[in-house]
Tab-separated table of C-alpha atoms in Angstrom:
chain	number	residue	atom	x	y	z
A	1	MET	CA	57.560	-222.634	-110.021
A	2	ASN	CA	54.570	-224.790	-109.434
A	3	GLY	CA	54.662	-227.783	-107.287
A	4	PRO	CA	52.079	-229.791	-105.426
A	5	THR	CA	50.900	-227.744	-102.802
A	6	THR	CA	51.012	-224.701	-105.429
A	7	ASN	CA	48.723	-226.630	-107.807
A	8	PHE	CA	46.331	-227.480	-104.704
A	9	TRP	CA	45.716	-223.884	-103.764
A	10	GLU	CA	45.179	-223.184	-107.776
A	11	HIS	CA	42.709	-225.630	-108.022
A	12	LYS	CA	40.654	-225.544	-104.207
A	13	ALA	CA	41.137	-221.713	-104.405
A	14	GLY	CA	41.873	-220.092	-107.574
A	15	ARG	CA	38.824	-222.077	-109.248
A	16	PRO	CA	35.990	-220.212	-107.173
A	17	LEU	CA	37.518	-216.733	-106.992
A	18	SER	CA	37.630	-217.237	-110.974
A	19	VAL	CA	33.970	-218.170	-110.858
A	20	LEU	CA	33.194	-215.521	-108.335
A	21	LEU	CA	34.713	-212.460	-110.412
A	22	GLN	CA	32.766	-214.259	-113.417
A	23	LYS	CA	28.980	-214.626	-111.907
A	24	ALA	CA	29.713	-210.844	-110.409
A	25	GLY	CA	30.281	-209.307	-114.070
A	26	TYR	CA	34.333	-208.211	-113.574
A	27	GLY	CA	35.051	-207.099	-116.848
A	28	LEU	CA	38.333	-209.590	-118.580
A	29	GLU	CA	41.217	-207.219	-117.110
A	30	ALA	CA	40.205	-206.640	-114.200
A	31	HIS	CA	39.230	-210.680	-113.751
A	32	ILE	CA	42.829	-211.274	-115.256
A	33	THR	CA	44.517	-209.151	-112.777
A	34	PHE	CA	43.322	-210.776	-109.919
A	35	LEU	CA	43.684	-214.212	-110.833
A	36	ARG	CA	47.399	-213.058	-111.447
A	37	PHE	CA	47.948	-212.018	-108.473
A	38	PHE	CA	46.244	-214.483	-106.852
A	39	LEU	CA	48.501	-216.852	-108.371
A	40	ASP	CA	51.656	-215.028	-107.753
A	41	TYR	CA	51.515	-214.463	-104.281
A	42	THR	CA	48.253	-216.246	-102.599
A	43	THR	CA	49.161	-219.432	-103.318
A	44	ASN	CA	52.669	-219.719	-102.467
A	45	ALA	CA	51.694	-218.334	-99.180
A	46	LEU	CA	48.518	-220.841	-98.021
A	47	GLY	CA	51.103	-223.369	-96.992
A	48	PRO	CA	50.690	-226.973	-97.333
A	49	SER	CA	48.382	-228.881	-99.516
A	50	CYS	CA	45.258	-230.145	-97.039
A	51	ASN	CA	43.146	-232.708	-98.322
A	52	LEU	CA	39.717	-232.723	-96.050
A	53	GLN	CA	38.674	-236.550	-96.155
A	54	ASP	CA	42.640	-237.442	-95.568
A	55	GLY	CA	43.446	-234.883	-92.968
A	56	ILE	CA	43.833	-231.643	-92.659
A	57	SER	CA	47.346	-229.636	-92.309
A	58	LEU	CA	49.344	-229.635	-89.592
A	59	TRP	CA	48.289	-225.771	-88.713
A	60	LYS	CA	44.824	-225.265	-87.327
A	61	SER	CA	43.681	-222.011	-89.384
A	62	PHE	CA	40.931	-219.724	-87.528
A	63	MET	CA	40.150	-218.751	-90.871
A	64	THR	CA	37.162	-221.133	-91.212
A	65	ASP	CA	35.702	-223.783	-89.095
A	66	ASP	CA	37.625	-226.963	-91.237
A	67	HIS	CA	40.879	-224.690	-90.863
A	68	THR	CA	41.204	-223.925	-94.780
A	69	PRO	CA	43.106	-220.653	-94.707
A	70	ILE	CA	41.038	-219.083	-97.027
A	71	GLU	CA	37.860	-217.207	-97.167
A	72	PHE	CA	35.865	-215.806	-100.169
A	73	SER	CA	33.178	-212.830	-99.819
A	74	TRP	CA	30.424	-211.597	-102.057
A	75	GLN	CA	29.618	-207.929	-100.785
A	76	TRP	CA	26.260	-207.122	-101.970
A	77	PRO	CA	26.150	-203.036	-102.722
A	78	ALA	CA	23.521	-200.644	-100.469
A	79	THR	CA	22.619	-199.451	-104.418
A	80	GLY	CA	21.904	-200.991	-107.649
A	81	ASN	CA	25.805	-200.711	-108.227
A	82	LEU	CA	27.472	-204.728	-109.185
A	83	PRO	CA	28.728	-206.835	-106.674
A	84	THR	CA	32.323	-206.639	-105.104
A	85	ILE	CA	33.816	-209.739	-104.532
A	86	ARG	CA	36.665	-209.899	-101.661
A	87	TYR	CA	38.820	-212.484	-99.755
A	88	SER	CA	40.983	-213.118	-96.962
A	89	ILE	CA	43.894	-215.866	-96.027
A	90	GLU	CA	46.260	-216.719	-93.191
A	91	ALA	CA	49.857	-217.129	-94.777
A	92	ILE	CA	50.653	-220.390	-93.349
A	93	SER	CA	54.887	-221.652	-93.402
A	94	PRO	CA	55.955	-225.054	-93.635
A	95	LEU	CA	57.204	-225.313	-89.675
A	96	ALA	CA	53.947	-223.405	-88.569
A	97	GLY	CA	53.075	-225.113	-85.297
A	98	THR	CA	56.545	-226.465	-84.122
A	99	SER	CA	58.796	-224.620	-82.105
A	100	ALA	CA	60.763	-223.002	-85.375
A	101	ASP	CA	57.822	-220.852	-85.871
A	102	LEU	CA	55.164	-221.597	-82.766
A	103	PHE	CA	52.702	-218.653	-83.961
A	104	ASN	CA	53.340	-219.021	-87.289
A	105	LEU	CA	54.835	-215.675	-87.885
A	106	LYS	CA	57.090	-215.925	-90.563
A	107	ALA	CA	54.947	-216.385	-93.110
A	108	GLN	CA	53.367	-213.432	-92.965
A	109	SER	CA	55.780	-211.468	-92.495
A	110	ARG	CA	56.940	-212.464	-95.711
A	111	LEU	CA	53.463	-211.891	-97.586
A	112	ILE	CA	53.813	-208.142	-95.958
A	113	GLU	CA	57.510	-207.930	-97.321
A	114	HIS	CA	56.116	-209.010	-101.012
A	115	LEU	CA	53.380	-206.442	-100.576
A	116	ARG	CA	55.396	-203.575	-99.565
A	117	ASN	CA	57.347	-204.255	-102.388
A	118	THR	CA	54.922	-204.979	-105.097
A	119	MET	CA	51.539	-202.604	-104.777
A	120	PRO	CA	52.430	-199.137	-105.289
A	121	LEU	CA	49.319	-197.975	-103.552
A	122	ILE	CA	49.514	-200.248	-99.838
A	123	ASP	CA	50.629	-198.019	-97.114
A	124	LEU	CA	51.876	-200.512	-93.874
A	125	SER	CA	52.983	-197.700	-91.824
A	126	TRP	CA	50.048	-198.368	-89.693
A	127	TYR	CA	50.350	-202.204	-89.690
A	128	ASP	CA	53.793	-201.845	-88.916
A	129	HIS	CA	52.895	-199.944	-85.795
A	130	PHE	CA	50.062	-202.805	-84.584
A	131	ALA	CA	51.998	-205.466	-85.422
A	132	THR	CA	54.787	-204.510	-82.747
A	133	TRP	CA	51.947	-203.949	-80.159
A	134	LEU	CA	49.520	-206.923	-80.987
A	135	LEU	CA	51.869	-210.044	-82.176
A	136	PRO	CA	53.438	-212.134	-80.119
A	137	THR	CA	56.872	-211.934	-79.155
A	138	GLU	CA	57.534	-215.036	-77.417
A	139	PHE	CA	59.736	-217.705	-79.105
A	140	PRO	CA	60.414	-220.237	-76.411
A	141	SER	CA	63.781	-221.583	-77.013
A	142	THR	CA	63.289	-225.134	-74.533
A	143	LEU	CA	60.800	-226.722	-76.562
A	144	GLY	CA	63.692	-228.468	-78.191
A	145	ASN	CA	62.464	-231.514	-79.897
A	146	THR	CA	59.212	-231.838	-78.707
A	147	SER	CA	56.517	-233.090	-80.373
A	148	THR	CA	54.345	-230.988	-83.390
A	149	ALA	CA	51.221	-231.892	-81.838
A	150	ASN	CA	52.434	-230.925	-77.991
A	151	ASP	CA	53.230	-227.655	-79.995
A	152	LEU	CA	49.947	-227.044	-81.746
A	153	LYS	CA	48.358	-227.165	-78.135
A	154	ALA	CA	49.682	-223.757	-77.602
A	155	SER	CA	49.518	-221.970	-80.786
A	156	SER	CA	46.691	-220.405	-82.603
A	157	SER	CA	45.950	-217.786	-85.493
A	158	THR	CA	47.475	-214.631	-84.882
A	159	SER	CA	46.868	-212.641	-88.276
A	160	PHE	CA	44.998	-212.676	-91.641
A	161	MET	CA	45.630	-210.493	-94.468
A	162	GLY	CA	42.422	-209.244	-96.443
A	163	PHE	CA	42.116	-208.240	-99.952
A	164	ASP	CA	39.466	-205.803	-101.687
A	165	LEU	CA	38.827	-206.559	-105.699
A	166	ALA	CA	37.528	-202.991	-106.847
A	167	ARG	CA	35.494	-203.558	-110.718
A	168	SER	CA	38.371	-201.321	-111.898
A	169	GLY	CA	41.134	-203.550	-111.185
A	170	GLU	CA	42.779	-201.969	-108.176
A	171	LEU	CA	43.598	-204.197	-105.240
A	172	THR	CA	43.441	-203.067	-101.220
A	173	ALA	CA	44.649	-204.791	-98.731
A	174	LYS	CA	43.509	-205.070	-95.089
A	175	ALA	CA	45.205	-206.586	-91.760
A	176	TYR	CA	43.961	-208.490	-89.193
A	177	PHE	CA	45.128	-209.122	-85.491
A	178	ILE	CA	43.881	-211.393	-83.414
A	179	PRO	CA	45.523	-210.312	-80.246
A	180	SER	CA	44.862	-212.726	-77.320
A	181	LYS	CA	48.605	-214.375	-77.577
A	182	ARG	CA	50.153	-210.824	-76.376
A	183	ALA	CA	47.255	-209.808	-74.574
A	184	ASN	CA	47.789	-213.350	-72.477
A	185	GLU	CA	51.793	-212.341	-72.427
A	186	LEU	CA	51.167	-209.063	-70.611
A	187	GLY	CA	48.518	-210.487	-68.376
A	188	ILE	CA	45.777	-207.985	-69.849
A	189	SER	CA	42.541	-208.107	-71.935
A	190	ASN	CA	42.768	-208.286	-75.687
A	191	LEU	CA	40.468	-204.834	-75.550
A	192	ALA	CA	43.068	-202.960	-73.516
A	193	LEU	CA	45.723	-204.018	-75.329
A	194	ILE	CA	43.861	-202.628	-78.408
A	195	ILE	CA	43.337	-199.316	-76.792
A	196	GLN	CA	46.877	-199.297	-75.788
A	197	ALA	CA	47.563	-199.817	-79.101
A	198	ILE	CA	45.345	-197.100	-80.469
A	199	GLN	CA	46.492	-194.486	-78.104
A	200	GLU	CA	49.946	-194.636	-79.117
A	201	LEU	CA	49.669	-194.298	-82.473
A	202	PRO	CA	51.827	-191.381	-83.697
A	203	GLY	CA	50.681	-188.471	-83.948
A	204	VAL	CA	46.888	-189.492	-81.866
A	205	GLN	CA	45.597	-186.909	-79.669
A	206	LEU	CA	42.704	-187.082	-77.084
A	207	GLY	CA	39.230	-187.436	-78.405
A	208	ASP	CA	40.623	-188.416	-82.010
A	209	PHE	CA	38.726	-191.945	-81.583
A	210	PRO	CA	35.514	-190.680	-79.579
A	211	THR	CA	33.845	-193.934	-80.535
A	212	LEU	CA	36.377	-195.666	-78.650
A	213	ASP	CA	35.310	-194.562	-75.509
A	214	ALA	CA	32.028	-195.580	-76.183
A	215	LEU	CA	32.441	-198.633	-76.742
A	216	ALA	CA	35.008	-199.477	-73.946
A	217	GLU	CA	32.641	-197.867	-71.325
A	218	PHE	CA	29.715	-200.337	-72.875
A	219	PHE	CA	32.061	-203.268	-72.085
A	220	LYS	CA	32.480	-202.200	-68.688
A	221	ALA	CA	29.291	-200.900	-67.328
A	222	GLU	CA	26.564	-202.657	-69.116
A	223	GLU	CA	24.736	-206.310	-68.268
A	224	TYR	CA	25.368	-207.196	-72.011
A	225	GLY	CA	29.030	-205.735	-72.363
A	226	MET	CA	30.546	-207.479	-69.607
A	227	HIS	CA	29.942	-210.927	-71.190
A	228	LEU	CA	31.139	-209.898	-74.778
A	229	GLN	CA	34.664	-211.683	-75.893
A	230	CYS	CA	36.735	-209.056	-78.086
A	231	GLU	CA	38.412	-211.565	-80.636
A	232	ILE	CA	40.023	-209.209	-83.329
A	233	PHE	CA	41.227	-206.217	-84.417
A	234	SER	CA	41.439	-205.000	-88.175
A	235	ILE	CA	43.112	-202.049	-89.974
A	236	ASP	CA	42.683	-200.661	-93.652
A	237	CYS	CA	46.398	-200.629	-94.930
A	238	THR	CA	45.893	-197.309	-96.968
A	239	SER	CA	47.104	-193.931	-95.442
A	240	PRO	CA	46.010	-193.335	-91.935
A	241	GLU	CA	43.844	-190.115	-92.973
A	242	SER	CA	41.273	-192.740	-94.419
A	243	ALA	CA	41.935	-195.903	-92.882
A	244	ARG	CA	39.290	-197.446	-91.027
A	245	LEU	CA	39.976	-199.132	-87.703
A	246	LYS	CA	37.404	-201.922	-86.894
A	247	ILE	CA	37.196	-204.237	-82.986
A	248	TYR	CA	35.580	-207.130	-83.828
A	249	ILE	CA	33.132	-209.210	-80.754
A	250	ARG	CA	31.856	-212.260	-80.432
A	251	SER	CA	28.739	-212.541	-77.631
A	252	ARG	CA	27.589	-216.568	-77.231
A	253	SER	CA	23.586	-214.776	-76.612
A	254	THR	CA	21.787	-215.638	-79.372
A	255	SER	CA	18.246	-214.040	-79.048
A	256	PHE	CA	17.479	-210.863	-81.476
A	257	ASP	CA	16.917	-209.165	-78.243
A	258	ASP	CA	20.509	-210.207	-77.215
A	259	VAL	CA	21.230	-208.697	-80.695
A	260	LYS	CA	19.487	-205.361	-80.695
A	261	ALA	CA	21.054	-204.769	-76.771
A	262	VAL	CA	24.894	-204.953	-78.792
A	263	MET	CA	23.694	-203.043	-82.014
A	264	THR	CA	22.190	-200.194	-79.967
A	265	LEU	CA	25.031	-200.063	-77.150
A	266	GLY	CA	22.286	-200.742	-74.340
A	267	GLY	CA	20.169	-198.064	-76.070
A	268	ARG	CA	22.378	-195.443	-76.181
A	269	ASN	CA	21.824	-195.418	-80.457
A	270	ARG	CA	18.014	-194.971	-80.971
A	271	SER	CA	18.199	-192.973	-83.921
A	272	GLU	CA	15.619	-193.897	-87.000
A	273	ASP	CA	18.407	-195.428	-89.083
A	274	GLN	CA	18.884	-197.769	-86.623
A	275	LYS	CA	15.458	-198.913	-85.784
A	276	LEU	CA	14.794	-199.305	-89.578
A	277	ALA	CA	18.031	-201.368	-89.693
A	278	LEU	CA	17.109	-203.531	-86.803
A	279	ARG	CA	13.387	-204.117	-88.228
A	280	ASP	CA	15.553	-205.345	-92.007
A	281	LEU	CA	17.223	-207.247	-89.902
A	282	PHE	CA	14.890	-208.954	-88.071
A	283	HIS	CA	13.070	-210.164	-90.912
A	284	LEU	CA	16.240	-211.340	-92.299
A	285	TRP	CA	16.769	-213.134	-89.216
A	286	HIS	CA	13.592	-215.146	-88.621
A	287	SER	CA	14.036	-216.292	-92.558
A	288	LEU	CA	17.248	-217.587	-92.409
A	289	PHE	CA	16.865	-219.438	-88.216
A	290	SER	CA	13.222	-220.481	-88.150
A	291	TYR	CA	12.321	-224.220	-89.273
A	292	ASP	CA	9.410	-225.250	-90.920
A	293	GLY	CA	7.666	-221.555	-90.777
A	294	ALA	CA	7.704	-222.043	-86.888
A	295	TRP	CA	7.674	-218.155	-85.768
A	296	LEU	CA	10.837	-217.364	-84.244
A	297	GLY	CA	10.097	-215.263	-81.283
A	298	ARG	CA	12.964	-211.869	-80.363
A	299	SER	CA	13.587	-213.246	-77.232
A	300	THR	CA	13.959	-216.784	-78.303
A	301	SER	CA	17.304	-218.253	-78.380
A	302	LEU	CA	19.016	-219.847	-81.483
A	303	PRO	CA	20.061	-223.507	-80.375
A	304	LEU	CA	22.376	-224.515	-78.046
A	305	CYS	CA	26.074	-224.535	-79.821
A	306	ASP	CA	29.310	-224.894	-78.271
A	307	HIS	CA	31.670	-224.659	-81.314
A	308	ARG	CA	34.378	-222.247	-80.694
A	309	THR	CA	32.517	-219.793	-83.697
A	310	ALA	CA	29.409	-220.510	-82.248
A	311	GLY	CA	26.944	-217.414	-80.895
A	312	MET	CA	27.220	-213.909	-82.622
A	313	LEU	CA	30.375	-211.734	-84.132
A	314	TYR	CA	30.089	-208.165	-84.307
A	315	TYR	CA	32.062	-205.521	-85.662
A	316	PHE	CA	32.445	-201.930	-84.377
A	317	ASP	CA	33.853	-199.615	-86.975
A	318	ILE	CA	36.145	-196.653	-84.584
A	319	SER	CA	37.502	-195.080	-87.572
A	320	LYS	CA	39.780	-191.935	-86.842
A	321	ASN	CA	37.058	-189.440	-86.123
A	322	THR	CA	34.003	-191.185	-86.487
A	323	PRO	CA	31.371	-189.786	-84.914
A	324	SER	CA	28.863	-192.475	-83.529
A	325	CYS	CA	29.507	-196.030	-82.752
A	326	VAL	CA	27.556	-198.146	-85.118
A	327	PRO	CA	28.479	-202.038	-85.445
A	328	LYS	CA	27.380	-204.540	-87.522
A	329	VAL	CA	26.627	-208.189	-87.246
A	330	TYR	CA	27.792	-211.270	-88.556
A	331	LEU	CA	25.257	-214.114	-88.671
A	332	PRO	CA	26.499	-217.471	-88.157
A	333	VAL	CA	24.618	-219.474	-90.353
A	334	ARG	CA	27.067	-222.134	-90.418
A	335	HIS	CA	25.841	-222.807	-87.186
A	336	TYR	CA	22.338	-222.266	-87.211
A	337	ALA	CA	20.424	-222.591	-90.581
A	338	SER	CA	19.479	-225.616	-92.485
A	339	ASN	CA	21.871	-225.582	-95.594
A	340	ASP	CA	22.817	-223.423	-98.213
A	341	HIS	CA	19.596	-223.760	-100.033
A	342	GLN	CA	17.959	-222.020	-97.094
A	343	VAL	CA	21.000	-219.320	-96.831
A	344	ALA	CA	20.982	-218.491	-100.574
A	345	ARG	CA	16.991	-218.532	-101.272
A	346	THR	CA	16.775	-215.973	-97.607
A	347	ILE	CA	19.359	-214.151	-99.305
A	348	CYS	CA	18.754	-213.868	-102.698
A	349	ARG	CA	14.994	-213.135	-101.905
A	350	ILE	CA	15.718	-210.433	-100.070
A	351	MET	CA	18.146	-208.745	-102.146
A	352	SER	CA	15.934	-209.056	-105.203
A	353	LYS	CA	13.505	-206.937	-103.087
A	354	ARG	CA	16.219	-204.266	-103.151
A	355	SER	CA	16.843	-204.009	-107.123
A	356	GLN	CA	19.375	-206.729	-106.961
A	357	ARG	CA	17.365	-209.120	-108.875
A	358	ASP	CA	20.543	-209.584	-111.369
A	359	ALA	CA	23.308	-209.845	-108.612
A	360	ALA	CA	20.667	-212.283	-106.762
A	361	LYS	CA	20.728	-215.279	-109.533
A	362	SER	CA	24.815	-214.566	-110.484
A	363	TYR	CA	25.255	-215.272	-106.931
A	364	SER	CA	23.109	-218.094	-106.700
A	365	ALA	CA	24.465	-219.742	-109.705
A	366	ALA	CA	28.176	-219.093	-108.852
A	367	LEU	CA	27.193	-220.898	-105.910
A	368	ARG	CA	26.285	-224.005	-107.725
A	369	ASP	CA	28.997	-223.508	-109.478
A	370	ILE	CA	31.545	-223.566	-106.464
A	371	LEU	CA	30.198	-226.114	-104.442
A	372	LEU	CA	28.975	-228.893	-107.675
A	373	VAL	CA	26.605	-230.544	-105.077
A	374	ASP	CA	23.354	-230.223	-104.316
A	375	ILE	CA	22.649	-227.336	-102.048
A	376	PHE	CA	19.573	-228.305	-100.606
A	377	LEU	CA	21.342	-231.329	-99.334
A	378	SER	CA	24.748	-230.021	-98.233
A	379	PRO	CA	25.845	-228.794	-95.330
A	380	SER	CA	26.407	-225.144	-94.970
A	381	GLN	CA	29.783	-223.471	-96.432
A	382	HIS	CA	28.539	-220.136	-96.017
A	383	ARG	CA	29.868	-218.827	-92.792
A	384	TYR	CA	28.394	-215.468	-92.272
A	385	SER	CA	25.606	-213.315	-93.480
A	386	CYS	CA	26.311	-209.564	-92.565
């Protein structure tokens, strides 16, 4: 049954999703399938409606910088194929952040059960394992009638769900865990907790995750690794044989030399492919972050920003039997680029040179249709370029 909350999210998030699917060239059947899933499951999970001008909902989701609990992404293909649309959400209960649901665990639990019963291809065996290990278990009973404002000081997001929308109409799910609450309960670091959880997977044998050992060593021994913050752990909700595991790392160091150090694990990865990737990355870096055409040196840090999501975000694929640890970097354009026009123009120019001219035009058109503002003037609604 539709209500104010559902209607709010249908308009605020349903319309942008429809625009993205249309501009990305999805067929009508797939378009309808994904919109139906969105209306049936996503809108009901997003929690109380919010108006960013009149005040944000009580639960301040870590999903986006303005606390909106949904984020869309446009995945550019490596070849001349068509793009893929994805989105991630934080399920939010009406009582999130109060003593009745301090860590906002109830809505995620309900969403998982819905997916378990309605998605025939989903495999939640690893989700169940990691949820037990990484989600907080403390539900303080001594809070009584303390104010919601005080409760919120102790609460933060602990999990997200992501959905990849294949052009065939097939939908696949991913789960994201923010383990800091559980790690604090145990008095250990986020990375140590994640490593323990992986090692306790059923059937895991020594050497199944060789890249995890390399990442752990980089954290301990290297000058840059010691200053990284492990923030998020994600898994594919597919069969364990094919599921990817990723660890997301944040660094406050913002020069390109710092990025290179992390991307190469302190120089351990010196492959030719990596060298080419870093060359292309510097071209993107300079195009996104230089001002008025000024040269941005490799050792020059980006302007100081003290926002919670400032700095660089990396993820390391540590999937089972993955032979080498090759990270990807998310460039936080929201904090360091001028506006959406600069971001869109740079991305579209680069992708056009890679036989993606039509997709670049569609991306730019989708951005204009969704924002309905002059993207030359608007603050960036992009969060990351990866």
